[in-house]
mmCIF file of N, CA, C and O in Angstrom:
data_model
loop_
_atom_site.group_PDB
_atom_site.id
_atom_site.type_symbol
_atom_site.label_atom_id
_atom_site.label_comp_id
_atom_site.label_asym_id
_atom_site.label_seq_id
_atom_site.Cartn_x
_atom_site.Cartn_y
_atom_site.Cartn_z
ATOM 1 N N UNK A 1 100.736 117.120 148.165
ATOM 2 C CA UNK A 1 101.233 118.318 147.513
ATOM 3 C C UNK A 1 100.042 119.143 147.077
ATOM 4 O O UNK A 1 99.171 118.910 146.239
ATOM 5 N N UNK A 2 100.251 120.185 147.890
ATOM 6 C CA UNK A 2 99.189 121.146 147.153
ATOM 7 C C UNK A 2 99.587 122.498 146.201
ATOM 8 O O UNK A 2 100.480 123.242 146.605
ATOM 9 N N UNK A 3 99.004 122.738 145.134
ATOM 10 C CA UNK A 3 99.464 123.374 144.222
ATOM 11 C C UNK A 3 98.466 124.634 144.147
ATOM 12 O O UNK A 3 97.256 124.417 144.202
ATOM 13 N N UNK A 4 98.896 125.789 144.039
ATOM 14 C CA UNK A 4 97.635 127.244 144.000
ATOM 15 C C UNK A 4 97.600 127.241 142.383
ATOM 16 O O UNK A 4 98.174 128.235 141.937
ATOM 17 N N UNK A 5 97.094 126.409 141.420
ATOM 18 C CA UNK A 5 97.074 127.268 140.399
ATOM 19 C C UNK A 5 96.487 128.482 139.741
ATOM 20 O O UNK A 5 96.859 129.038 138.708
ATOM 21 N N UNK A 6 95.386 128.817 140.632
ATOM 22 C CA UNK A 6 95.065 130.166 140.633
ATOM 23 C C UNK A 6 95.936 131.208 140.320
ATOM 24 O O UNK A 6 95.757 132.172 139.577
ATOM 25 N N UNK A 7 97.163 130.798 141.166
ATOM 26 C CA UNK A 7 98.312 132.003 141.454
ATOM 27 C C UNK A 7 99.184 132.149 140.701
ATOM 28 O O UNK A 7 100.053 133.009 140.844
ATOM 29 N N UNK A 8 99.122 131.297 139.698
ATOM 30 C CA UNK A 8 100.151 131.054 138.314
ATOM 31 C C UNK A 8 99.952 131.510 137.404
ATOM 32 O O UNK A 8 98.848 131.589 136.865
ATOM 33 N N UNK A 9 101.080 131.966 136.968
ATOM 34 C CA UNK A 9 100.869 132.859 135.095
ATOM 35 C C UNK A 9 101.185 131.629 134.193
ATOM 36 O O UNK A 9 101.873 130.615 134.313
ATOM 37 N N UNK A 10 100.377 132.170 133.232
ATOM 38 C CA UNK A 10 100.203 131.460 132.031
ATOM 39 C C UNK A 10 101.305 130.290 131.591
ATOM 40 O O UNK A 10 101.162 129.100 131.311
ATOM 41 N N UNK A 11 102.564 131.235 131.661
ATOM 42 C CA UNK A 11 104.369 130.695 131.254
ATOM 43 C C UNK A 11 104.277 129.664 132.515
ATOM 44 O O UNK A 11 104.003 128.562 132.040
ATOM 45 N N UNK A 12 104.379 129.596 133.722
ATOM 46 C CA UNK A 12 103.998 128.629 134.549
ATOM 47 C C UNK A 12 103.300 127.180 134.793
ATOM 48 O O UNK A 12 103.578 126.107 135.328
ATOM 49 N N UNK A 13 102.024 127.899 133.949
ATOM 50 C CA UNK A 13 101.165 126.578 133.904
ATOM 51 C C UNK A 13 101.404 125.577 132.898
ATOM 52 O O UNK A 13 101.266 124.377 133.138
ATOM 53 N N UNK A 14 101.888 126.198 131.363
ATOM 54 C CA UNK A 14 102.015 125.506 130.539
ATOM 55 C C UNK A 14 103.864 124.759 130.786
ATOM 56 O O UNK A 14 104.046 123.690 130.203
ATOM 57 N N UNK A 15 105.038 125.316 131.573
ATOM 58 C CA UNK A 15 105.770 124.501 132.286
ATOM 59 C C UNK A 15 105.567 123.707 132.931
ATOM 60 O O UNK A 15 106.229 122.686 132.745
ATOM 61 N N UNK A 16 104.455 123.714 134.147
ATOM 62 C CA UNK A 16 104.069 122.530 134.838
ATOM 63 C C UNK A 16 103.352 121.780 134.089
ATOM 64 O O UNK A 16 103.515 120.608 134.428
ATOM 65 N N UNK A 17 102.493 121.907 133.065
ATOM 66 C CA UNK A 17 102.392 120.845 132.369
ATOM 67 C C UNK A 17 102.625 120.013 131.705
ATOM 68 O O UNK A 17 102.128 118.887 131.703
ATOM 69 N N UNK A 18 103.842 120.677 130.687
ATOM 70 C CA UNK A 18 105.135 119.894 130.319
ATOM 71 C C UNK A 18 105.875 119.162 131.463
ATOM 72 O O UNK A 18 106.333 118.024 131.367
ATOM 73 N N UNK A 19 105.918 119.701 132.207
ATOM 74 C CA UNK A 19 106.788 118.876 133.548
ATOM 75 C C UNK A 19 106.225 117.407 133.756
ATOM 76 O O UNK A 19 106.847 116.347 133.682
ATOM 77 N N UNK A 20 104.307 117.716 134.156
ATOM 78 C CA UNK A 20 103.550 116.721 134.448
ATOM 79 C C UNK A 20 103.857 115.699 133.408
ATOM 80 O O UNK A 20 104.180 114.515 133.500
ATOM 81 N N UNK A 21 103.631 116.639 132.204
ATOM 82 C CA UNK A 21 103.755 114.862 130.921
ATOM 83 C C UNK A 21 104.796 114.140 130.805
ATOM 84 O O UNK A 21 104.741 112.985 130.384
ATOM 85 N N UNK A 22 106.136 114.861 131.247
ATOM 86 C CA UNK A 22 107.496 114.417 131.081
ATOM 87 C C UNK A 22 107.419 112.979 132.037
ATOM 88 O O UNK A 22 107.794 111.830 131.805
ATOM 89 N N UNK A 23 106.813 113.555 133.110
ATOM 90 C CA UNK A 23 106.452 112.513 134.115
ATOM 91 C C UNK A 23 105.784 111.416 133.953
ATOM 92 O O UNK A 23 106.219 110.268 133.861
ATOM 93 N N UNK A 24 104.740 111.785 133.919
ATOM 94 C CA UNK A 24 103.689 110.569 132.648
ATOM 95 C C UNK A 24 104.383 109.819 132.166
ATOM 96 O O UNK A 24 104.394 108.639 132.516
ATOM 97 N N UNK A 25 105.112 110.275 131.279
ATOM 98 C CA UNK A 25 105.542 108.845 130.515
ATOM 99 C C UNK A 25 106.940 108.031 131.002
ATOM 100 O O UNK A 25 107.256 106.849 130.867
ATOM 101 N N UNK A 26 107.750 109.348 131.724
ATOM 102 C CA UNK A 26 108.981 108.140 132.424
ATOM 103 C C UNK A 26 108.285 107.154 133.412
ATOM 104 O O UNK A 26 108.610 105.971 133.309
ATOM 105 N N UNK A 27 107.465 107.462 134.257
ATOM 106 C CA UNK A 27 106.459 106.834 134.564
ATOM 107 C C UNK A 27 106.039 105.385 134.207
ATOM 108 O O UNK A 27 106.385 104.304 134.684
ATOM 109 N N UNK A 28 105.064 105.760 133.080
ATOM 110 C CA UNK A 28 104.660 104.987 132.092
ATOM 111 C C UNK A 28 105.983 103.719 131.481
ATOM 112 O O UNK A 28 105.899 102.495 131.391
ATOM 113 N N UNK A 29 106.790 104.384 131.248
ATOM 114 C CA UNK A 29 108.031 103.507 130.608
ATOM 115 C C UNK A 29 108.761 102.572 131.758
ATOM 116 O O UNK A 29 109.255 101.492 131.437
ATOM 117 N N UNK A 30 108.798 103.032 133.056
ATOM 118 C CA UNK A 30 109.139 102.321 134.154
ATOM 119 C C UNK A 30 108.104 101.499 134.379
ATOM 120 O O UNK A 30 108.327 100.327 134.682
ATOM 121 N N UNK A 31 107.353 101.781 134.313
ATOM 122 C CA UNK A 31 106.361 100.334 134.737
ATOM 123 C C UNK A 31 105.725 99.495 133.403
ATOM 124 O O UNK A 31 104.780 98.729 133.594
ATOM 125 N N UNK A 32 106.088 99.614 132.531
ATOM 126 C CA UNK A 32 106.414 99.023 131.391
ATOM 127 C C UNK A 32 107.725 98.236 131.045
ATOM 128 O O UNK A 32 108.005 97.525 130.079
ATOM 129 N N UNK A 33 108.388 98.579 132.089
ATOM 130 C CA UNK A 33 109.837 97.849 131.862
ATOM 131 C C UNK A 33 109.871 96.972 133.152
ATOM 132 O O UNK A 33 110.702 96.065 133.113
ATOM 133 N N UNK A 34 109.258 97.054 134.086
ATOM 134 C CA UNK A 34 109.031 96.286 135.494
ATOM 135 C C UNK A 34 108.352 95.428 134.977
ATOM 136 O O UNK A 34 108.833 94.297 134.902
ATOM 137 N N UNK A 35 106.976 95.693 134.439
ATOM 138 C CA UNK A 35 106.068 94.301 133.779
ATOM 139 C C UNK A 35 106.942 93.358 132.861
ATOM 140 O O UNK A 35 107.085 92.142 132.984
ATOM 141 N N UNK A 36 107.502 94.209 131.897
ATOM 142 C CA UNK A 36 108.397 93.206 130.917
ATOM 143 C C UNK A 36 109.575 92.294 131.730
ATOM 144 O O UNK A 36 109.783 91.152 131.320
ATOM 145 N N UNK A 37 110.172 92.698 132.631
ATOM 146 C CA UNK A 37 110.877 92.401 133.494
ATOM 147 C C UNK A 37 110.412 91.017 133.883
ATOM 148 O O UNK A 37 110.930 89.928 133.634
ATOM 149 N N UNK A 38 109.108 91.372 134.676
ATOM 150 C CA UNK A 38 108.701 90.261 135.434
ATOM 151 C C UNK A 38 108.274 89.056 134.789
ATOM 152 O O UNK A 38 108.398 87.871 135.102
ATOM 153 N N UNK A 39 107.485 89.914 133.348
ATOM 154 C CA UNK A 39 107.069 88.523 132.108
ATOM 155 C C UNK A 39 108.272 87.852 131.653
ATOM 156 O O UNK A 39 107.975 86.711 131.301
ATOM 157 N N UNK A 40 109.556 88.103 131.510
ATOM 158 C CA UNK A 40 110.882 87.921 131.456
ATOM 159 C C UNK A 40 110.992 86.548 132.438
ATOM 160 O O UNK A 40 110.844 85.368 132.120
ATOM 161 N N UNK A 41 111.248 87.033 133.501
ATOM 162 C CA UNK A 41 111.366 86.245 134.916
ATOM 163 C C UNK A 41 110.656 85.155 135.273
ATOM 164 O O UNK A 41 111.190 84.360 136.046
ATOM 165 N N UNK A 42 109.183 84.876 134.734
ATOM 166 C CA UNK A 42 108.119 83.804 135.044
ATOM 167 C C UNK A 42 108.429 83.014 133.487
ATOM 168 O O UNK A 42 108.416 81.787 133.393
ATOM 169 N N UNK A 43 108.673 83.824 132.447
ATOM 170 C CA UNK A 43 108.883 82.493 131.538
ATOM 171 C C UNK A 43 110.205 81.920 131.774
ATOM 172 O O UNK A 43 110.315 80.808 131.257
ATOM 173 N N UNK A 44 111.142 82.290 132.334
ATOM 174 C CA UNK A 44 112.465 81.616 132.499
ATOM 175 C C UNK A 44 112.274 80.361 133.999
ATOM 176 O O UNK A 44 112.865 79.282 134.037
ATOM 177 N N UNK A 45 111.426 80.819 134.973
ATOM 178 C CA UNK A 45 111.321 79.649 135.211
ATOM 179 C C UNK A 45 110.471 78.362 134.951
ATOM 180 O O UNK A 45 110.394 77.344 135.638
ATOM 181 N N UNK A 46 109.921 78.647 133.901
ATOM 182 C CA UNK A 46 109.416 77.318 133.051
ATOM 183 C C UNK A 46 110.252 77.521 132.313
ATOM 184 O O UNK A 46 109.701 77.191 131.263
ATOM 185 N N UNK A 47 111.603 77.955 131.949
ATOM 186 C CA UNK A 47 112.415 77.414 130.854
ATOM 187 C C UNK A 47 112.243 77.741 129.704
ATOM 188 O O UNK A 47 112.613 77.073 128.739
ATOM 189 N N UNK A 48 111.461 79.169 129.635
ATOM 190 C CA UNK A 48 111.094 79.591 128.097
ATOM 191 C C UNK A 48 111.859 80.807 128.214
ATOM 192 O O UNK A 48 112.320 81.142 129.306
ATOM 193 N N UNK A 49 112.025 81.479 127.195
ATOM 194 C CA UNK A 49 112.096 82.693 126.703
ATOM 195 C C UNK A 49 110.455 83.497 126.459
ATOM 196 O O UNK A 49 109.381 83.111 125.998
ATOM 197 N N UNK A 50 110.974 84.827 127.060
ATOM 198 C CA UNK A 50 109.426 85.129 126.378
ATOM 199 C C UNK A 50 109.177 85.434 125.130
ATOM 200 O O UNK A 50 107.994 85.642 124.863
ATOM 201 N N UNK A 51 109.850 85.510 124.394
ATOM 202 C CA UNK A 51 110.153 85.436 122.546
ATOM 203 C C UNK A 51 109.477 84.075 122.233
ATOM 204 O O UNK A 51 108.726 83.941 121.268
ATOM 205 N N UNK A 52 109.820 82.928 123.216
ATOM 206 C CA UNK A 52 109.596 81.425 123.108
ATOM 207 C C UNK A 52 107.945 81.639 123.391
ATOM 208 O O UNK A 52 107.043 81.320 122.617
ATOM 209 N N UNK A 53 107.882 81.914 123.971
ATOM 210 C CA UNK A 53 105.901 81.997 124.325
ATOM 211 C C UNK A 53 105.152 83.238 123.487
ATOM 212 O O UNK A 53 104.076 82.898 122.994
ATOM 213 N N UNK A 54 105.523 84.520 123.267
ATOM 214 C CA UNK A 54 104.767 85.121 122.428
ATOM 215 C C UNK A 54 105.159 85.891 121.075
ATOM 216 O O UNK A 54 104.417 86.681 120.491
ATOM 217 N N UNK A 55 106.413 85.536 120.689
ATOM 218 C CA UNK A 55 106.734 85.584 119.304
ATOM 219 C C UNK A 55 107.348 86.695 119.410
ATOM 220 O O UNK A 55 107.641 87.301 120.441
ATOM 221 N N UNK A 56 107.650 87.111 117.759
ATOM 222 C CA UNK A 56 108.195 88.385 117.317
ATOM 223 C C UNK A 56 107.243 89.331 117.703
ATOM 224 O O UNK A 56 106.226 88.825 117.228
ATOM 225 N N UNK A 57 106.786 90.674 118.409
ATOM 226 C CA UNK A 57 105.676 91.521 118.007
ATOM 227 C C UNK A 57 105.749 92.292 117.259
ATOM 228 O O UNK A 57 104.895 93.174 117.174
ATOM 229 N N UNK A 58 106.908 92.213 116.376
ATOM 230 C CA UNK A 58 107.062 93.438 115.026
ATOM 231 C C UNK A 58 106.647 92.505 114.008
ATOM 232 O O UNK A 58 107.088 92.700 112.875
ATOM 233 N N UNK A 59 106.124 91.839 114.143
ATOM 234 C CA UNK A 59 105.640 91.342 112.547
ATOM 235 C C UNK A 59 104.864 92.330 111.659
ATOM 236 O O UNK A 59 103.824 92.958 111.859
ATOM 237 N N UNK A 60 105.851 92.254 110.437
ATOM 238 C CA UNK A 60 104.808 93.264 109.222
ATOM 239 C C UNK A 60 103.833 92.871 109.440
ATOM 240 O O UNK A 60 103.494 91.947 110.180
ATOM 241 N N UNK A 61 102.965 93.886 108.483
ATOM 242 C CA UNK A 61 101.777 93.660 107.829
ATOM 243 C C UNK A 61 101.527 93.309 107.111
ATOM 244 O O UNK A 61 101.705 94.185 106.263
ATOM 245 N N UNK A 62 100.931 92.011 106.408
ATOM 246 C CA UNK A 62 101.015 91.766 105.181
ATOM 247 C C UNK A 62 100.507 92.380 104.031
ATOM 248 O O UNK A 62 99.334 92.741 104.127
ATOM 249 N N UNK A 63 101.082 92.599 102.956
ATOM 250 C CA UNK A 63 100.637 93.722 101.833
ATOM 251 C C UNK A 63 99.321 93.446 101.401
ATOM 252 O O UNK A 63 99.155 92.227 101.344
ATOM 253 N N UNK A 64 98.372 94.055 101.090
ATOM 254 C CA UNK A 64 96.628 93.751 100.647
ATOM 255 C C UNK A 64 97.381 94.030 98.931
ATOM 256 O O UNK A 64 98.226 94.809 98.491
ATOM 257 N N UNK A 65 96.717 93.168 98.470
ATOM 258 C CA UNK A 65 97.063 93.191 96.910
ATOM 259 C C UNK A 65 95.994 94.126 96.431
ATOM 260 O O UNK A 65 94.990 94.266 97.130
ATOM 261 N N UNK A 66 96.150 94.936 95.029
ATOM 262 C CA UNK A 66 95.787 95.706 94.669
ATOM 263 C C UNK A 66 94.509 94.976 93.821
ATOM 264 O O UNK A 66 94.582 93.917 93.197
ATOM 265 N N UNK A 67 93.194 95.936 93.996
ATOM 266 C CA UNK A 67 91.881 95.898 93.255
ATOM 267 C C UNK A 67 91.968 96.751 92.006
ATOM 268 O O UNK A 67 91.769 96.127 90.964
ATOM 269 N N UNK A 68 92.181 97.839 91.907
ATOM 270 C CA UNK A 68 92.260 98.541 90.788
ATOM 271 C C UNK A 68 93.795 98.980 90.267
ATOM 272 O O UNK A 68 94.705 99.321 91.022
ATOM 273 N N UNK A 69 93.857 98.915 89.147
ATOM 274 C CA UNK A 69 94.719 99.661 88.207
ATOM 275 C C UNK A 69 94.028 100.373 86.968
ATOM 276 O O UNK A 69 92.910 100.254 86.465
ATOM 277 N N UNK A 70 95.346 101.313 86.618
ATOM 278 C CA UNK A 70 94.822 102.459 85.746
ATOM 279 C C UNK A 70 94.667 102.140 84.591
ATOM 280 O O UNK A 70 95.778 101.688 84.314
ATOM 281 N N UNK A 71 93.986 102.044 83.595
ATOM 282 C CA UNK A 71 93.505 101.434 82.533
ATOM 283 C C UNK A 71 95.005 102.045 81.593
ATOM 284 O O UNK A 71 95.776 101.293 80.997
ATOM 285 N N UNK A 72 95.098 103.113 81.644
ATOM 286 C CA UNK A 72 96.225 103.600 80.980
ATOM 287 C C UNK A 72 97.751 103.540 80.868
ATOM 288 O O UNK A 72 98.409 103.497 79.828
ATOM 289 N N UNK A 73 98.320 103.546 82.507
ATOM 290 C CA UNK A 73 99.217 103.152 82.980
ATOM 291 C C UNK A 73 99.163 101.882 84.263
ATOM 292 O O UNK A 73 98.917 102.086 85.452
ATOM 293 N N UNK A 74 99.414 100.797 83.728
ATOM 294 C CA UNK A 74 99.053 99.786 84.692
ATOM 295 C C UNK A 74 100.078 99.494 86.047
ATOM 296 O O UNK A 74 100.201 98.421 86.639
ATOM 297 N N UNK A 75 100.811 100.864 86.360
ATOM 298 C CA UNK A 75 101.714 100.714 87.152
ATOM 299 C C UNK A 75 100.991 100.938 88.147
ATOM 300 O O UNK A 75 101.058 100.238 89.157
ATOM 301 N N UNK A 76 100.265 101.845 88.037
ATOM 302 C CA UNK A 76 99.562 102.801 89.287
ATOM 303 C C UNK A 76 98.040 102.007 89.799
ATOM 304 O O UNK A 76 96.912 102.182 89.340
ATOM 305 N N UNK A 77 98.459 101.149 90.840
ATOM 306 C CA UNK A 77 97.071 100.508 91.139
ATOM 307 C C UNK A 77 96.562 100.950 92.602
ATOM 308 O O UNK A 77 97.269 101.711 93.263
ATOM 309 N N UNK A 78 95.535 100.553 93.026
ATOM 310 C CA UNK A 78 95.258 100.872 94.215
ATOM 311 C C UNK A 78 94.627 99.565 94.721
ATOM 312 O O UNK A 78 94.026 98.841 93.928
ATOM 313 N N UNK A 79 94.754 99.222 96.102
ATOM 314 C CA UNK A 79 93.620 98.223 96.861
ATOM 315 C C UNK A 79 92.280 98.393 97.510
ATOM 316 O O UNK A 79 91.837 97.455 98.172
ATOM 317 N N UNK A 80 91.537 99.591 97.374
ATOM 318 C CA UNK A 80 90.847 99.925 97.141
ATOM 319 C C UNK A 80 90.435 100.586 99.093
ATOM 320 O O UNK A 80 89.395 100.981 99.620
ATOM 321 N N UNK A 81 91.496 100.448 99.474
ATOM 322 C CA UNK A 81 91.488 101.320 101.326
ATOM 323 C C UNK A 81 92.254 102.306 101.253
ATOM 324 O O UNK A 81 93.201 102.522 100.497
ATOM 325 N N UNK A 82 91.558 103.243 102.535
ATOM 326 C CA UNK A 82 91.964 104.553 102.398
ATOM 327 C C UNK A 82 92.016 105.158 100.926
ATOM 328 O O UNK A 82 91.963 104.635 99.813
ATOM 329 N N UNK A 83 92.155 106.641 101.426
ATOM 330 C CA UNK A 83 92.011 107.686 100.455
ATOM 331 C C UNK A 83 91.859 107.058 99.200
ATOM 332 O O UNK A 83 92.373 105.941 99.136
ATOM 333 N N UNK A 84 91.222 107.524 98.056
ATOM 334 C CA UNK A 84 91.296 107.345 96.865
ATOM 335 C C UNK A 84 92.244 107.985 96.116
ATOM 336 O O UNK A 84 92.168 109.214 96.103
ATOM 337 N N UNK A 85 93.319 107.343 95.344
ATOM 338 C CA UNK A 85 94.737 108.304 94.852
ATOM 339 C C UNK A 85 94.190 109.347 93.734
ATOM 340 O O UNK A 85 93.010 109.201 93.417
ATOM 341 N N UNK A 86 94.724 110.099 93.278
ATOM 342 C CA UNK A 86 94.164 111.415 92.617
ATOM 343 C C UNK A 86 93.989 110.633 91.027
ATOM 344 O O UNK A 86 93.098 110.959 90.243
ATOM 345 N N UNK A 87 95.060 109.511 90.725
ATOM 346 C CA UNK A 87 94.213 108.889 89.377
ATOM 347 C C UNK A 87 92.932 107.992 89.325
ATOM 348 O O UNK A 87 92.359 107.752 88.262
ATOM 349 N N UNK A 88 92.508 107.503 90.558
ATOM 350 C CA UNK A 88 91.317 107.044 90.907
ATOM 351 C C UNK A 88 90.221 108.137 90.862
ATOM 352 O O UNK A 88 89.332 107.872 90.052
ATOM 353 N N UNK A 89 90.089 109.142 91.443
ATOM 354 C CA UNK A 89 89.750 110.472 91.180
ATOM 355 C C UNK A 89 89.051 110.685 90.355
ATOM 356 O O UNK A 89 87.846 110.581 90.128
ATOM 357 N N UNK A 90 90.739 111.321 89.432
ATOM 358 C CA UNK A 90 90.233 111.863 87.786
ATOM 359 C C UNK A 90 89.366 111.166 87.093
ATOM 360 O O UNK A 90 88.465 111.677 86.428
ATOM 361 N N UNK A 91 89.683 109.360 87.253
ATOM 362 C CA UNK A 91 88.778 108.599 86.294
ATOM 363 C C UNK A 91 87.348 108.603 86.241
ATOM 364 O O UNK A 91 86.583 108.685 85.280
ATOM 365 N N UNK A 92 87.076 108.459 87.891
ATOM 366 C CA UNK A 92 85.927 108.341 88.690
ATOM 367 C C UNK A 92 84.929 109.853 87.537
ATOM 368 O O UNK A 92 83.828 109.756 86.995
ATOM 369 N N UNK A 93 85.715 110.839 87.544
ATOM 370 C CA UNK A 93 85.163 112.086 87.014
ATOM 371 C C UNK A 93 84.833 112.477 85.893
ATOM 372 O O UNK A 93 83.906 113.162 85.460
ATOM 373 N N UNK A 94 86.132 111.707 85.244
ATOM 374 C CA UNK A 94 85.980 111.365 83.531
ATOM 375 C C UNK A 94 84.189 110.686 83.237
ATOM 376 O O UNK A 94 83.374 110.912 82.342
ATOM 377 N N UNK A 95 84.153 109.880 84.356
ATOM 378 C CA UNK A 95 82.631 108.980 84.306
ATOM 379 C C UNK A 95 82.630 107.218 84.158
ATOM 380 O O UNK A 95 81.752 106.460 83.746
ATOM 381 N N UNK A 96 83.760 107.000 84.588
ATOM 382 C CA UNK A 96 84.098 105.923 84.540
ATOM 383 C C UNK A 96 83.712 105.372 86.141
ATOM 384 O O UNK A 96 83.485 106.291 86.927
ATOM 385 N N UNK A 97 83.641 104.352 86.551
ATOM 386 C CA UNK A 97 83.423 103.619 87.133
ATOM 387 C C UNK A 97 84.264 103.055 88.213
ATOM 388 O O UNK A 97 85.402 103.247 87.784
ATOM 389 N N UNK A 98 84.355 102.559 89.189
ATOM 390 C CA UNK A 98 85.044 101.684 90.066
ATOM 391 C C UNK A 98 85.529 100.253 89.343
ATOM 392 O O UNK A 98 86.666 99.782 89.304
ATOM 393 N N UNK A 99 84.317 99.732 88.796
ATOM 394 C CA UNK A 99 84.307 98.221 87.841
ATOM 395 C C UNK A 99 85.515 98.484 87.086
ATOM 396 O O UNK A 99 86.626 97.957 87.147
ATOM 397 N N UNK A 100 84.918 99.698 86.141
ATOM 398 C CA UNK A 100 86.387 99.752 84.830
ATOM 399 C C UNK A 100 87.450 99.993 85.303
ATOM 400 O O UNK A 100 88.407 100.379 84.632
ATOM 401 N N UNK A 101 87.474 99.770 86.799
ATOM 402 C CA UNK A 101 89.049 99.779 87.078
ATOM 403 C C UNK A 101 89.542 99.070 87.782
ATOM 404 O O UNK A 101 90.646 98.971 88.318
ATOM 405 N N UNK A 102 88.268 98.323 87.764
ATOM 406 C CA UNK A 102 89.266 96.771 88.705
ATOM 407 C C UNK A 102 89.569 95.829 87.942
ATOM 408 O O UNK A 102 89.052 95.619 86.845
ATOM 409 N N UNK A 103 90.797 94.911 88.681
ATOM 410 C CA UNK A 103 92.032 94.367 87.722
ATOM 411 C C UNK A 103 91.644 93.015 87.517
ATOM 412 O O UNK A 103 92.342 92.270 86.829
#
């Protein structure tokens, strides 16, 4: 298939590219469902399930327990990942410390 995109207006190109991605991923999802298929098919003839050989894959995450709380209100703690919450912040600014706020 040969395509002139030279010869295409703008409204065109950005349709065929939506088109292309639409593709992409039914694509993508079909041969994602052929593999699962087949991993399906080879554990059943050893008599497994593939649940039986590689588990749940939605397992949570387990919760990281919290490093700091607010000296003031001890509801509001943090574990000390990602962003710093805006009462971590203020304190930090007040001149307080990371230490004076771990639990």
């Amino acid at each position: 298939m040969n395509i002139d995109l030279e010869a295409m207006t703008l409204a065109e190109l950005r349709d065929l590219q939506k088109q292309v991605g639409r593709q992409i991923e039914t694509y993508e999802a079909r041969q994602r469902q052929k593999a699962l298929d087949a991993a399906k098919e080879a554990a059943g003839q050893y008599g497994f399930s593939l649940k039986d050989l590689v588990g749940d894959a939605r397992m949570p995450k387990p919760a990281i327990a919290p490093k700091y709380a607010d000296p003031d209100d001890k509801t509001l703690t943090w574990s000390g990942r990602g962003r710093k919450p805006r009462w971590v912040q203020a304190r930090l600014d007040e001149g307080r410390s990371l230490d004076d706020l771990a639990i």
